[in-house]
Amino acid sequence: MLLGSGCHRDSCSTTPIPLREQKTPLSTNSGTFSLDFLSLLSLSAIMSDTIYPPESIYNLIPREEEKAMKAPRYMSKFREQVKLEKEVNKAPSKTMGPAKVDVPSPQKYLLKHSKGPKLPESTCPAFEKPFKYEDDELHSKPPVPARTDKPLMGLHSNKNFIKTNAVENIMTVPRKPQPVYAYTKKGDKQLLENSGLVPKYIKKKDYGQTPEYLLQRREEVKRAQGEYDNYVKERMREGAMKQLSGEERHNILQALKKNWDELHHQYQGLSVVTDTAPKKYRKERLELEMKQLEKDIELIERHKTIYIANN
């Protein structure tokens, strides 16, 4: 398709001229063009009108910009109620930043093992006072005087120390030498009292006597045995229990041992390889029965007096 010549594109109408019906080519000064080339030109002209619309003077008039109206924002009807609940239930630990607490004092620093578990205080009177050795006070040195202590000044005495010292030495009983023993050929000596050669412990008052706790234990055992004997006598008197005689006990023991021998003979005859479920079950059953018989035999052999309930 070809536009008519002599007309402007904006002022004149575009009347297409069908050229595909013509079979002969058009002649121009520059040469001969085929119909396919003319059709491509017409197509480009139509596309230019589509991309660039025709100009008009009315397009120069300024227009007001139309702003798109947005939809109203959604607001929940429970908004005020949620705000109120948040303010009421607000806790200090839910705020941002460190909690407002008092700064610890430098004098109250963390001590060692202060946060560790502590044992409860004992109620025993023996532990109320701190433990001390008997001769601890004799060997302990006096405390160091404080910085603020002042010595006594201006004290005078009329005591005659020379005369007093002479009288004390004259009247003093001479000290007996401590017994020692020599344990080497060179004469090295040690005190005889702590050497173990002096019989100190056999001369004690309670030497060779039974301790008090063993006597208490013996009394408790006797009392428990007496209560049990009384209970058995009452039950026998009521007819609820009877004592097994020695002959019956012997017969029961022999029967249990005979049953154990029979089970043991069957156990010895089992197959060495237990590759099937019945073999494994039979072996386990025999082992359980033999263990139970062994417990019963041991129980009867341990106790010579056996009581049986009549129920």
Tab-separated table of C-alpha atoms in Angstrom:
chain	number	residue	atom	x	y	z
A	1	MET	CA	0.000	0.000	0.000
A	2	LEU	CA	1.314	3.452	-0.929
A	3	LEU	CA	0.241	6.904	0.312
A	4	GLY	CA	-0.929	9.487	-2.241
A	5	SER	CA	1.837	11.937	-3.243
A	6	GLY	CA	1.417	15.727	-2.908
A	7	CYS	CA	-0.403	15.650	0.491
A	8	HIS	CA	0.902	16.224	3.978
A	9	ARG	CA	0.520	13.345	6.414
A	10	ASP	CA	-1.254	15.447	9.056
A	11	SER	CA	-3.581	17.537	6.826
A	12	CYS	CA	-4.559	15.078	4.158
A	13	SER	CA	-6.340	11.842	4.595
A	14	THR	CA	-4.469	8.673	3.895
A	15	THR	CA	-6.259	6.773	1.185
A	16	PRO	CA	-4.632	3.455	0.518
A	17	ILE	CA	-4.137	2.513	-3.064
A	18	PRO	CA	-4.300	-1.217	-3.662
A	19	LEU	CA	-1.205	-2.140	-5.554
A	20	ARG	CA	-1.158	-5.902	-5.111
A	21	GLU	CA	-3.765	-6.175	-7.873
A	22	GLN	CA	-1.301	-4.636	-10.357
A	23	LYS	CA	0.902	-7.143	-12.053
A	24	THR	CA	3.342	-4.699	-13.720
A	25	PRO	CA	6.062	-2.922	-11.709
A	26	LEU	CA	6.112	0.907	-11.320
A	27	SER	CA	8.849	2.904	-13.075
A	28	THR	CA	10.654	5.835	-11.426
A	29	ASN	CA	13.756	7.877	-12.137
A	30	SER	CA	15.892	5.733	-9.805
A	31	GLY	CA	14.715	2.354	-10.995
A	32	THR	CA	12.060	-0.265	-10.696
A	33	PHE	CA	10.504	-1.244	-7.319
A	34	SER	CA	8.599	-4.374	-6.709
A	35	LEU	CA	5.173	-4.565	-5.127
A	36	ASP	CA	6.566	-6.184	-1.967
A	37	PHE	CA	8.779	-3.209	-1.218
A	38	LEU	CA	5.822	-0.790	-1.572
A	39	SER	CA	3.797	-2.873	0.831
A	40	LEU	CA	6.573	-2.604	3.440
A	41	LEU	CA	6.570	1.202	3.120
A	42	SER	CA	2.833	1.403	3.708
A	43	LEU	CA	3.163	-0.803	6.784
A	44	SER	CA	5.860	1.441	8.300
A	45	ALA	CA	3.640	4.508	7.759
A	46	ILE	CA	0.747	2.906	9.647
A	47	MET	CA	3.047	1.988	12.582
A	48	SER	CA	4.357	5.586	12.739
A	49	ASP	CA	0.775	6.880	13.142
A	50	THR	CA	0.209	4.425	15.956
A	51	ILE	CA	3.365	5.362	17.925
A	52	TYR	CA	3.257	9.108	17.212
A	53	PRO	CA	-0.408	10.316	17.171
A	54	PRO	CA	-1.306	13.293	15.008
A	55	GLU	CA	-0.472	16.706	16.452
A	56	SER	CA	-3.213	19.103	17.579
A	57	ILE	CA	-3.246	22.644	19.036
A	58	TYR	CA	-5.591	21.515	21.769
A	59	ASN	CA	-2.823	19.424	23.221
A	60	LEU	CA	-0.969	22.637	24.190
A	61	ILE	CA	-3.662	23.714	26.643
A	62	PRO	CA	-2.503	22.879	30.227
A	63	ARG	CA	-4.699	20.441	32.068
A	64	GLU	CA	-5.117	19.750	35.776
A	65	GLU	CA	-3.505	16.588	37.009
A	66	GLU	CA	-5.979	14.079	38.294
A	67	LYS	CA	-4.724	12.459	41.515
A	68	ALA	CA	-5.802	8.908	42.194
A	69	MET	CA	-7.816	8.700	45.378
A	70	LYS	CA	-6.680	5.966	47.763
A	71	ALA	CA	-9.111	3.799	49.653
A	72	PRO	CA	-9.529	4.692	53.354
A	73	ARG	CA	-7.117	2.883	55.695
A	74	TYR	CA	-8.530	0.022	57.730
A	75	MET	CA	-8.914	0.811	61.403
A	76	SER	CA	-9.974	-1.877	63.873
A	77	LYS	CA	-12.800	-1.083	66.229
A	78	PHE	CA	-10.837	-2.709	69.086
A	79	ARG	CA	-7.851	-0.344	68.679
A	80	GLU	CA	-8.556	1.788	71.754
A	81	GLN	CA	-9.307	-1.274	73.897
A	82	VAL	CA	-5.985	-2.926	72.946
A	83	LYS	CA	-4.059	0.262	73.746
A	84	LEU	CA	-5.696	0.446	77.163
A	85	GLU	CA	-4.929	-3.209	77.991
A	86	LYS	CA	-1.310	-2.764	76.913
A	87	GLU	CA	-0.797	0.180	79.247
A	88	VAL	CA	-2.495	-1.590	82.169
A	89	ASN	CA	-0.600	-4.893	81.835
A	90	LYS	CA	2.776	-3.349	81.128
A	91	ALA	CA	5.588	-4.662	83.396
A	92	PRO	CA	9.061	-3.180	84.033
A	93	SER	CA	10.780	-6.294	82.641
A	94	LYS	CA	9.025	-5.841	79.293
A	95	THR	CA	10.497	-2.433	78.561
A	96	MET	CA	13.541	-1.787	76.419
A	97	GLY	CA	16.904	-1.235	78.070
A	98	PRO	CA	18.217	-2.190	81.541
A	99	ALA	CA	15.871	-2.203	84.522
A	100	LYS	CA	16.066	0.723	86.910
A	101	VAL	CA	17.523	-0.888	90.021
A	102	ASP	CA	19.811	0.325	92.772
A	103	VAL	CA	23.524	0.074	92.066
A	104	PRO	CA	25.232	-2.423	94.445
A	105	SER	CA	27.542	-0.984	97.058
A	106	PRO	CA	31.312	-1.548	96.573
A	107	GLN	CA	31.577	-2.783	100.172
A	108	LYS	CA	29.088	-5.591	99.502
A	109	TYR	CA	31.093	-7.390	96.840
A	110	LEU	CA	30.423	-11.016	95.914
A	111	LEU	CA	32.168	-13.396	98.297
A	112	LYS	CA	33.487	-16.838	97.501
A	113	HIS	CA	30.913	-19.661	97.833
A	114	SER	CA	28.257	-17.115	98.862
A	115	LYS	CA	25.782	-18.418	96.272
A	116	GLY	CA	26.565	-22.103	96.843
A	117	PRO	CA	24.289	-24.492	98.738
A	118	LYS	CA	24.624	-24.370	102.503
A	119	LEU	CA	24.077	-27.210	104.946
A	120	PRO	CA	21.275	-26.801	107.472
A	121	GLU	CA	22.232	-25.995	111.019
A	122	SER	CA	22.546	-29.016	113.247
A	123	THR	CA	20.251	-29.417	116.248
A	124	CYS	CA	22.620	-31.757	118.073
A	125	PRO	CA	24.009	-30.150	121.266
A	126	ALA	CA	27.442	-31.662	120.588
A	127	PHE	CA	27.839	-29.444	117.505
A	128	GLU	CA	26.692	-26.182	119.030
A	129	LYS	CA	30.217	-25.231	120.084
A	130	PRO	CA	33.084	-25.218	117.582
A	131	PHE	CA	35.435	-28.178	117.802
A	132	LYS	CA	38.657	-27.641	119.758
A	133	TYR	CA	41.409	-29.923	120.942
A	134	GLU	CA	41.942	-30.328	124.664
A	135	ASP	CA	45.422	-28.818	124.652
A	136	ASP	CA	44.602	-26.186	122.051
A	137	GLU	CA	44.412	-23.401	124.624
A	138	LEU	CA	47.788	-24.374	126.130
A	139	HIS	CA	49.682	-24.153	122.855
A	140	SER	CA	47.819	-21.212	121.341
A	141	LYS	CA	49.587	-17.882	121.372
A	142	PRO	CA	47.937	-14.733	122.743
A	143	PRO	CA	46.309	-12.495	120.150
A	144	VAL	CA	48.296	-9.699	118.566
A	145	PRO	CA	47.585	-6.369	120.312
A	146	ALA	CA	45.564	-3.884	118.347
A	147	ARG	CA	47.005	-0.705	116.971
A	148	THR	CA	44.930	1.393	119.355
A	149	ASP	CA	45.946	-0.528	122.502
A	150	LYS	CA	48.258	1.376	124.822
A	151	PRO	CA	50.504	-0.276	127.427
A	152	LEU	CA	50.152	0.561	131.077
A	153	MET	CA	52.617	3.272	131.995
A	154	GLY	CA	53.947	4.463	135.372
A	155	LEU	CA	53.573	1.175	137.301
A	156	HIS	CA	56.075	0.676	140.139
A	157	SER	CA	56.570	-2.350	142.412
A	158	ASN	CA	58.436	-2.797	145.716
A	159	LYS	CA	58.979	-6.514	145.117
A	160	ASN	CA	62.469	-7.873	145.683
A	161	PHE	CA	62.881	-10.097	142.673
A	162	ILE	CA	66.263	-11.484	143.770
A	163	LYS	CA	65.001	-12.665	147.132
A	164	THR	CA	61.750	-14.022	145.645
A	165	ASN	CA	63.632	-15.960	142.992
A	166	ALA	CA	65.970	-17.513	145.569
A	167	VAL	CA	63.069	-18.601	147.803
A	168	GLU	CA	61.188	-20.155	144.863
A	169	ASN	CA	64.233	-22.162	143.771
A	170	ILE	CA	64.863	-23.427	147.328
A	171	MET	CA	61.257	-24.498	147.873
A	172	THR	CA	60.679	-25.980	144.394
A	173	VAL	CA	60.446	-29.780	144.151
A	174	PRO	CA	63.017	-31.129	141.696
A	175	ARG	CA	61.465	-32.232	138.409
A	176	LYS	CA	61.636	-35.929	137.633
A	177	PRO	CA	63.296	-36.872	134.377
A	178	GLN	CA	60.992	-38.253	131.689
A	179	PRO	CA	61.541	-41.947	130.915
A	180	VAL	CA	63.186	-42.437	127.542
A	181	TYR	CA	64.547	-45.367	125.588
A	182	ALA	CA	67.429	-45.679	123.160
A	183	TYR	CA	66.487	-47.231	119.836
A	184	THR	CA	69.911	-47.132	118.071
A	185	LYS	CA	73.402	-48.209	119.048
A	186	LYS	CA	74.509	-44.563	118.901
A	187	GLY	CA	72.169	-43.649	121.728
A	188	ASP	CA	69.327	-41.901	119.908
A	189	LYS	CA	66.505	-41.496	122.377
A	190	GLN	CA	62.716	-41.029	122.331
A	191	LEU	CA	60.057	-40.687	124.976
A	192	LEU	CA	58.975	-44.005	126.391
A	193	GLU	CA	55.332	-43.000	126.940
A	194	ASN	CA	54.417	-42.637	123.264
A	195	SER	CA	56.548	-45.533	122.028
A	196	GLY	CA	53.951	-48.276	122.642
A	197	LEU	CA	56.242	-50.179	125.034
A	198	VAL	CA	54.383	-48.927	128.114
A	199	PRO	CA	51.099	-50.802	128.830
A	200	LYS	CA	48.755	-47.800	128.958
A	201	TYR	CA	45.511	-49.139	127.471
A	202	ILE	CA	45.303	-52.337	129.529
A	203	LYS	CA	45.304	-50.199	132.682
A	204	LYS	CA	42.192	-48.279	131.708
A	205	LYS	CA	39.042	-48.692	133.775
A	206	ASP	CA	36.853	-49.911	130.898
A	207	TYR	CA	39.503	-52.187	129.392
A	208	GLY	CA	38.084	-55.608	128.423
A	209	GLN	CA	34.449	-54.562	128.893
A	210	THR	CA	31.772	-54.759	126.204
A	211	PRO	CA	31.001	-51.359	124.691
A	212	GLU	CA	27.693	-49.746	125.542
A	213	TYR	CA	26.372	-49.702	121.969
A	214	LEU	CA	26.860	-53.493	121.648
A	215	LEU	CA	24.867	-54.049	124.821
A	216	GLN	CA	22.035	-51.903	123.477
A	217	ARG	CA	22.101	-53.780	120.170
A	218	ARG	CA	21.936	-57.106	121.998
A	219	GLU	CA	18.944	-55.955	124.049
A	220	GLU	CA	17.104	-54.827	120.930
A	221	VAL	CA	17.675	-58.194	119.230
A	222	LYS	CA	16.425	-60.056	122.301
A	223	ARG	CA	13.331	-57.880	122.514
A	224	ALA	CA	12.508	-58.357	118.821
A	225	GLN	CA	12.975	-62.144	119.131
A	226	GLY	CA	10.715	-62.256	122.192
A	227	GLU	CA	7.962	-60.327	120.388
A	228	TYR	CA	8.166	-62.687	117.423
A	229	ASP	CA	7.985	-65.758	119.675
A	230	ASN	CA	4.924	-64.367	121.419
A	231	TYR	CA	3.242	-63.689	118.097
A	232	VAL	CA	3.928	-67.254	116.912
A	233	LYS	CA	2.570	-68.734	120.137
A	234	GLU	CA	-0.633	-66.711	119.832
A	235	ARG	CA	-1.156	-67.791	116.239
A	236	MET	CA	-0.526	-71.428	117.119
A	237	ARG	CA	-2.922	-71.147	120.043
A	238	GLU	CA	-5.605	-69.813	117.686
A	239	GLY	CA	-4.973	-72.699	115.300
A	240	ALA	CA	-3.944	-70.537	112.355
A	241	MET	CA	-0.405	-71.934	112.213
A	242	LYS	CA	1.307	-75.210	112.875
A	243	GLN	CA	4.952	-76.104	113.238
A	244	LEU	CA	6.541	-78.420	110.689
A	245	SER	CA	8.064	-81.463	112.318
A	246	GLY	CA	11.616	-82.610	111.679
A	247	GLU	CA	10.517	-85.705	109.741
A	248	GLU	CA	8.203	-83.704	107.475
A	249	ARG	CA	10.929	-81.138	106.889
A	250	HIS	CA	13.376	-83.902	105.933
A	251	ASN	CA	10.875	-85.528	103.540
A	252	ILE	CA	10.090	-82.216	101.826
A	253	LEU	CA	13.788	-81.475	101.448
A	254	GLN	CA	14.499	-84.890	99.902
A	255	ALA	CA	11.554	-84.510	97.500
A	256	LEU	CA	12.793	-81.109	96.347
A	257	LYS	CA	16.281	-82.474	95.738
A	258	LYS	CA	14.839	-85.424	93.796
A	259	ASN	CA	12.836	-83.057	91.572
A	260	TRP	CA	15.949	-80.991	90.991
A	261	ASP	CA	17.890	-84.123	89.939
A	262	GLU	CA	15.179	-85.059	87.427
A	263	LEU	CA	15.148	-81.579	85.917
A	264	HIS	CA	18.938	-81.561	85.808
A	265	HIS	CA	18.930	-84.923	83.984
A	266	GLN	CA	16.522	-83.487	81.397
A	267	TYR	CA	18.651	-80.349	81.078
A	268	GLN	CA	21.764	-82.446	80.415
A	269	GLY	CA	19.945	-84.237	77.602
A	270	LEU	CA	19.136	-81.055	75.695
A	271	SER	CA	20.700	-80.327	72.337
A	272	VAL	CA	23.870	-78.275	72.334
A	273	VAL	CA	22.605	-76.027	69.533
A	274	THR	CA	19.335	-74.186	70.289
A	275	ASP	CA	18.512	-73.027	66.773
A	276	THR	CA	14.720	-73.291	66.981
A	277	ALA	CA	12.125	-71.581	69.152
A	278	PRO	CA	10.853	-74.767	70.884
A	279	LYS	CA	14.399	-75.766	71.930
A	280	LYS	CA	15.067	-72.300	73.325
A	281	TYR	CA	11.739	-72.225	75.188
A	282	ARG	CA	12.317	-75.659	76.754
A	283	LYS	CA	15.822	-74.705	77.894
A	284	GLU	CA	14.603	-71.463	79.511
A	285	ARG	CA	11.720	-73.280	81.250
A	286	LEU	CA	14.050	-75.904	82.747
A	287	GLU	CA	16.467	-73.208	83.976
A	288	LEU	CA	13.655	-71.291	85.710
A	289	GLU	CA	12.311	-74.399	87.427
A	290	MET	CA	15.777	-75.418	88.626
A	291	LYS	CA	16.452	-71.932	90.043
A	292	GLN	CA	13.158	-71.949	91.930
A	293	LEU	CA	13.911	-75.398	93.402
A	294	GLU	CA	17.373	-74.209	94.473
A	295	LYS	CA	15.832	-71.223	96.319
A	296	ASP	CA	13.323	-73.472	98.100
A	297	ILE	CA	16.020	-75.954	99.145
A	298	GLU	CA	18.223	-73.156	100.480
A	299	LEU	CA	15.293	-71.663	102.433
A	300	ILE	CA	14.421	-74.962	104.130
A	301	GLU	CA	18.042	-75.801	104.938
A	302	ARG	CA	18.629	-72.355	106.475
A	303	HIS	CA	15.656	-72.459	108.867
A	304	LYS	CA	15.189	-75.494	111.090
A	305	THR	CA	11.913	-74.257	112.594
A	306	ILE	CA	9.204	-73.706	109.972
A	307	TYR	CA	5.593	-72.693	110.559
A	308	ILE	CA	2.793	-73.367	108.055
A	309	ALA	CA	-0.507	-71.488	107.873
A	310	ASN	CA	-3.624	-73.652	108.032
A	311	ASN	CA	-5.361	-71.505	105.452
